Coordinates of N, CA, C and O in Angstrom, one line a residue:
X1 N 89.3 99.7 130.6 CA 90.3 98.3 131.2 C 89.6 97.1 131.3 O 88.2 97.2 131.8
X2 N 89.6 95.8 131.0 CA 89.3 94.6 131.3 C 89.4 94.1 132.5 O 90.4 94.5 133.2
X3 N 88.0 93.3 133.2 CA 88.5 92.7 134.2 C 89.2 91.2 134.3 O 90.4 91.4 135.1
X4 N 89.4 90.9 133.1 CA 90.6 89.8 132.8 C 91.7 90.4 132.7 O 92.0 90.9 131.3
X5 N 92.8 90.3 133.4 CA 94.1 90.7 133.3 C 94.5 90.2 131.9 O 95.4 90.7 130.9
X6 N 94.3 88.8 131.5 CA 94.9 88.6 130.5 C 94.4 89.1 129.2 O 95.0 89.5 128.1
X7 N 93.0 89.4 129.2 CA 92.4 89.6 127.9 C 92.8 91.1 128.1 O 92.9 91.6 126.9
X8 N 93.0 92.0 129.1 CA 93.3 93.2 128.9 C 95.0 93.1 128.1 O 94.8 93.9 127.5
X9 N 95.8 92.4 128.6 CA 97.3 92.3 127.9 C 96.8 92.1 126.4 O 97.5 92.8 125.8
X10 N 96.3 91.1 126.1 CA 95.8 90.9 124.5 C 95.4 92.4 123.7 O 96.0 92.1 122.8
X11 N 94.3 92.9 124.5 CA 93.8 93.9 123.9 C 95.0 94.9 123.6 O 95.1 95.7 122.5
X12 N 95.7 95.2 124.7 CA 96.9 96.2 124.6 C 97.9 95.7 123.5 O 98.2 96.3 122.6
X13 N 98.3 94.7 123.4 CA 99.3 94.0 122.5 C 98.7 93.9 121.2 O 99.3 94.6 120.1
X14 N 97.3 93.7 120.8 CA 96.8 93.9 120.0 C 96.7 95.3 119.1 O 97.1 95.8 117.8
X15 N 96.5 96.3 119.9 CA 96.6 97.7 119.6 C 98.1 98.4 119.4 O 98.0 99.2 118.5
X16 N 99.0 97.6 119.6 CA 100.2 98.2 119.7 C 100.9 97.6 118.8 O 102.0 97.7 118.2
X17 N 100.3 96.5 117.6 CA 100.8 95.9 116.9 C 100.9 97.1 115.6 O 101.8 96.8 114.6
X18 N 100.1 97.8 115.7 CA 100.0 98.7 114.3 C 101.5 99.8 114.3 O 101.3 100.6 115.3
X19 N 101.8 99.9 113.8 CA 103.2 100.5 113.7 C 102.8 102.2 113.4 O 103.4 103.2 114.5
X20 N 101.6 102.6 113.2 CA 101.2 104.0 113.3 C 100.9 104.2 114.8 O 101.3 105.4 115.4
X21 N 99.9 103.4 115.3 CA 99.8 103.9 116.9 C 101.0 103.6 117.6 O 101.3 104.5 118.5
X22 N 102.1 103.0 117.4 CA 103.3 102.9 118.1 C 104.1 103.9 118.2 O 104.8 104.9 118.8
X23 N 104.1 105.0 116.8 CA 104.6 106.0 116.4 C 104.0 107.1 117.0 O 104.6 108.2 117.5
X24 N 102.8 107.3 117.2 CA 101.8 108.1 118.0 C 102.2 108.0 119.7 O 102.7 109.0 120.1
X25 N 102.6 106.8 119.8 CA 102.9 106.9 121.5 C 104.2 107.7 121.5 O 104.4 108.4 122.3
X26 N 105.1 107.2 120.6 CA 106.4 108.0 120.5 C 106.6 109.6 120.5 O 107.3 109.7 121.2
X27 N 105.6 109.6 119.7 CA 105.6 111.1 119.4 C 105.1 111.9 120.3 O 105.4 113.1 121.0
X28 N 104.2 111.2 121.4 CA 103.6 112.0 122.6 C 104.4 112.2 123.8 O 103.9 112.7 124.4
X29 N 105.4 111.5 123.6 CA 106.4 111.2 124.7 C 106.7 112.9 125.2 O 107.5 113.4 124.6
X30 N 106.2 113.0 126.4 CA 106.8 114.2 127.3 C 106.0 115.7 126.7 O 106.2 116.6 126.9
X31 N 105.1 115.1 125.6 CA 104.4 116.4 125.4 C 102.9 115.9 125.1 O 102.4 115.1 125.0
X32 N 101.9 117.1 124.8 CA 100.6 116.6 124.8 C 100.6 117.5 123.1 O 101.2 118.3 122.5
X33 N 99.2 116.9 122.2 CA 99.2 117.3 120.6 C 98.1 117.1 120.7 O 96.9 116.1 121.2
X34 N 97.4 118.1 119.7 CA 96.1 118.5 119.3 C 95.9 117.2 118.2 O 96.7 116.6 117.4
X35 N 94.5 117.1 118.1 CA 94.0 116.0 117.2 C 94.7 116.5 115.6 O 94.9 115.7 114.7
X36 N 94.4 117.9 115.5 CA 95.1 118.4 114.1 C 96.5 118.1 114.0 O 97.0 117.9 113.1
X37 N 97.3 118.4 115.2 CA 99.1 118.3 115.1 C 98.9 116.8 114.9 O 99.8 116.5 114.1
X38 N 98.5 115.6 115.3 CA 98.5 114.4 115.0 C 98.2 114.2 113.9 O 98.9 113.2 113.1
X39 N 96.9 114.6 113.1 CA 96.6 114.2 111.9 C 97.7 114.6 110.9 O 98.2 114.2 110.0
X40 N 98.2 116.0 111.1 CA 98.9 116.9 110.2 C 100.6 115.9 110.3 O 101.0 115.5 109.1
X41 N 101.0 115.6 111.6 CA 102.0 114.9 111.8 C 102.3 113.4 111.0 O 103.3 112.9 110.3
X42 N 101.1 112.7 111.0 CA 101.0 111.7 110.5 C 100.4 111.3 109.3 O 100.0 110.2 108.9
X43 N 99.6 112.6 108.6 CA 98.9 112.3 107.1 C 97.8 111.4 107.7 O 97.7 110.7 106.8
X44 N 97.0 111.6 108.4 CA 96.0 111.0 108.7 C 94.8 111.4 108.3 O 94.7 112.7 108.4
X45 N 93.8 111.0 107.8 CA 92.2 111.3 107.8 C 91.6 111.4 109.1 O 92.3 110.9 109.9
X46 N 90.7 112.0 109.1 CA 89.6 112.2 110.0 C 89.5 110.8 110.7 O 89.7 110.3 111.8
X47 N 89.0 110.0 110.1 CA 88.7 108.7 110.5 C 89.7 107.6 111.0 O 89.7 107.0 111.9
X48 N 90.6 107.7 110.2 CA 92.0 107.1 110.7 C 92.7 107.8 111.8 O 93.0 106.9 112.7
X49 N 92.5 109.1 112.1 CA 92.9 109.5 113.4 C 92.0 109.1 114.7 O 92.7 108.6 115.9
X50 N 90.7 109.3 114.2 CA 90.2 108.9 115.3 C 89.9 107.3 115.5 O 90.0 106.8 116.6
X51 N 89.9 106.5 114.6 CA 90.4 105.1 114.9 C 91.2 104.7 115.8 O 91.5 104.1 116.7
X52 N 92.7 105.1 115.5 CA 93.6 105.0 116.1 C 94.0 105.7 117.7 O 94.1 105.0 118.5
X53 N 93.2 106.8 117.6 CA 93.4 107.2 118.9 C 92.5 106.8 119.7 O 92.7 106.4 120.9
X54 N 91.1 106.4 119.5 CA 90.4 105.7 120.2 C 90.9 104.2 120.4 O 90.7 104.0 121.7
X55 N 91.6 103.5 119.9 CA 91.9 102.3 120.2 C 92.9 102.9 121.3 O 92.8 102.1 122.7
X56 N 94.1 103.7 121.3 CA 95.0 103.8 122.2 C 94.4 104.1 123.6 O 94.4 103.9 124.6
X57 N 93.1 105.0 123.4 CA 92.4 105.4 124.5 C 91.7 104.1 125.2 O 91.7 104.5 126.6
X58 N 91.2 103.6 124.2 CA 90.3 102.7 124.8 C 91.5 101.5 125.8 O 91.0 100.6 126.8
X59 N 92.7 101.4 125.6 CA 93.6 100.7 126.0 C 94.2 101.2 127.0 O 95.2 101.1 127.6
X60 N 94.1 102.5 127.6 CA 94.6 103.5 128.6 C 95.9 103.6 128.1 O 96.7 103.9 129.0
X61 N 96.3 103.6 126.9 CA 97.8 104.0 126.6 C 97.7 105.7 126.5 O 99.0 106.0 126.6
X62 N 96.6 106.4 126.3 CA 96.8 107.8 126.2 C 95.1 108.4 126.6 O 94.5 107.5 126.9
X63 N 95.5 109.6 127.0 CA 93.9 110.1 127.5 C 93.9 111.4 126.5 O 94.9 112.1 126.2
X64 N 92.7 111.8 126.6 CA 92.2 113.1 125.8 C 91.7 114.1 126.9 O 91.1 113.6 127.8
X65 N 92.2 115.1 126.6 CA 91.9 116.5 127.4 C 91.3 117.5 126.7 O 91.6 118.0 125.7
X66 N 90.0 117.9 126.7 CA 89.2 119.2 125.8 C 89.9 120.4 127.0 O 89.7 120.8 127.9
X67 N 90.4 121.5 126.0 CA 90.7 122.8 126.3 C 90.4 123.5 125.4 O 90.9 123.8 124.2
X68 N 89.2 124.3 125.6 CA 89.0 125.2 124.9 C 88.1 125.0 123.7 O 88.7 125.6 122.2
X69 N 87.5 124.0 123.7 CA 87.0 123.3 122.5 C 88.3 122.4 121.6 O 87.7 122.0 120.3
X70 N 89.1 122.4 121.9 CA 90.2 121.7 121.1 C 90.6 120.0 122.0 O 90.9 120.5 123.1
X71 N 90.8 119.4 121.3 CA 90.9 117.9 122.0 C 92.6 117.9 121.9 O 93.5 117.9 120.9
X72 N 93.2 117.6 123.3 CA 94.6 117.1 123.3 C 95.2 115.7 123.8 O 94.2 115.4 124.9
X73 N 95.8 115.3 123.1 CA 95.8 114.0 123.9 C 97.5 113.6 124.5 O 98.4 114.1 124.0
X74 N 97.7 113.0 125.3 CA 98.8 112.5 126.1 C 98.9 111.3 126.8 O 98.0 110.7 126.6
X75 N 100.4 110.6 127.1 CA 100.5 109.8 127.5 C 100.3 109.2 128.9 O 100.1 110.3 129.6
X76 N 99.4 108.1 129.1 CA 99.3 107.7 130.4 C 100.5 107.0 131.1 O 101.6 107.1 130.4
X77 N 100.3 106.7 132.2 CA 101.5 106.1 132.5 C 101.7 104.7 132.1 O 102.9 104.1 131.8
X78 N 100.7 104.1 131.4 CA 100.9 102.7 130.9 C 101.5 103.1 129.4 O 102.4 102.4 128.9
X79 N 101.1 104.2 129.1 CA 101.8 104.4 127.5 C 103.2 105.1 127.8 O 104.3 104.4 126.8
X80 N 103.3 105.7 128.9 CA 104.7 105.7 129.2 C 105.8 104.7 129.3 O 107.0 104.6 129.1
X81 N 105.1 103.8 129.9 CA 106.0 102.6 130.6 C 106.0 101.7 129.1 O 107.2 101.1 128.8
X82 N 105.3 101.7 128.0 CA 105.4 101.0 126.7 C 106.6 101.6 126.0 O 107.5 101.1 125.6
X83 N 106.5 103.2 126.1 CA 107.4 103.8 125.0 C 108.9 103.8 126.4 O 110.2 103.5 125.4
X84 N 109.2 103.7 127.4 CA 110.5 103.3 128.0 C 110.7 102.0 127.9 O 112.3 101.9 128.1
X85 N 109.9 101.3 128.3 CA 110.3 99.7 128.3 C 110.5 99.0 127.1 O 111.1 97.7 127.0
X86 N 109.8 99.5 126.5 CA 109.9 98.3 124.9 C 110.3 99.2 123.7 O 111.5 98.6 123.2
X87 N 110.0 100.3 123.5 CA 110.7 101.0 122.4 C 112.2 101.4 122.7 O 113.1 101.5 121.7
X88 N 112.5 101.8 123.8 CA 114.1 102.0 124.1 C 114.7 100.8 124.1 O 116.0 101.1 124.1
X89 N 114.5 99.7 124.1 CA 115.2 99.0 124.0 C 115.4 98.3 122.7 O 116.2 97.1 122.4
X90 N 115.0 98.9 121.6 CA 115.0 98.4 120.3 C 116.5 98.7 119.7 O 116.8 99.7 120.2

């Protein structure tokens, strides 16, 4: 998160302009998914998955948790807020 809230807001909006990242957030609603599940669900290469997930993680929309050598991703409160307040109003 950036010190300047305006800059932080711009960074999040930039990250969420990408339809693939918005779909990832919606898909993570209420569940955790492994990196492999996300790649398969969205037909992403390793580099595409890493880029999109890193961007969502850096904007604090998702978190990553390692469990038994597998990375799992889930929504943060910020990510949940996006899904609840933006996506549901469409």
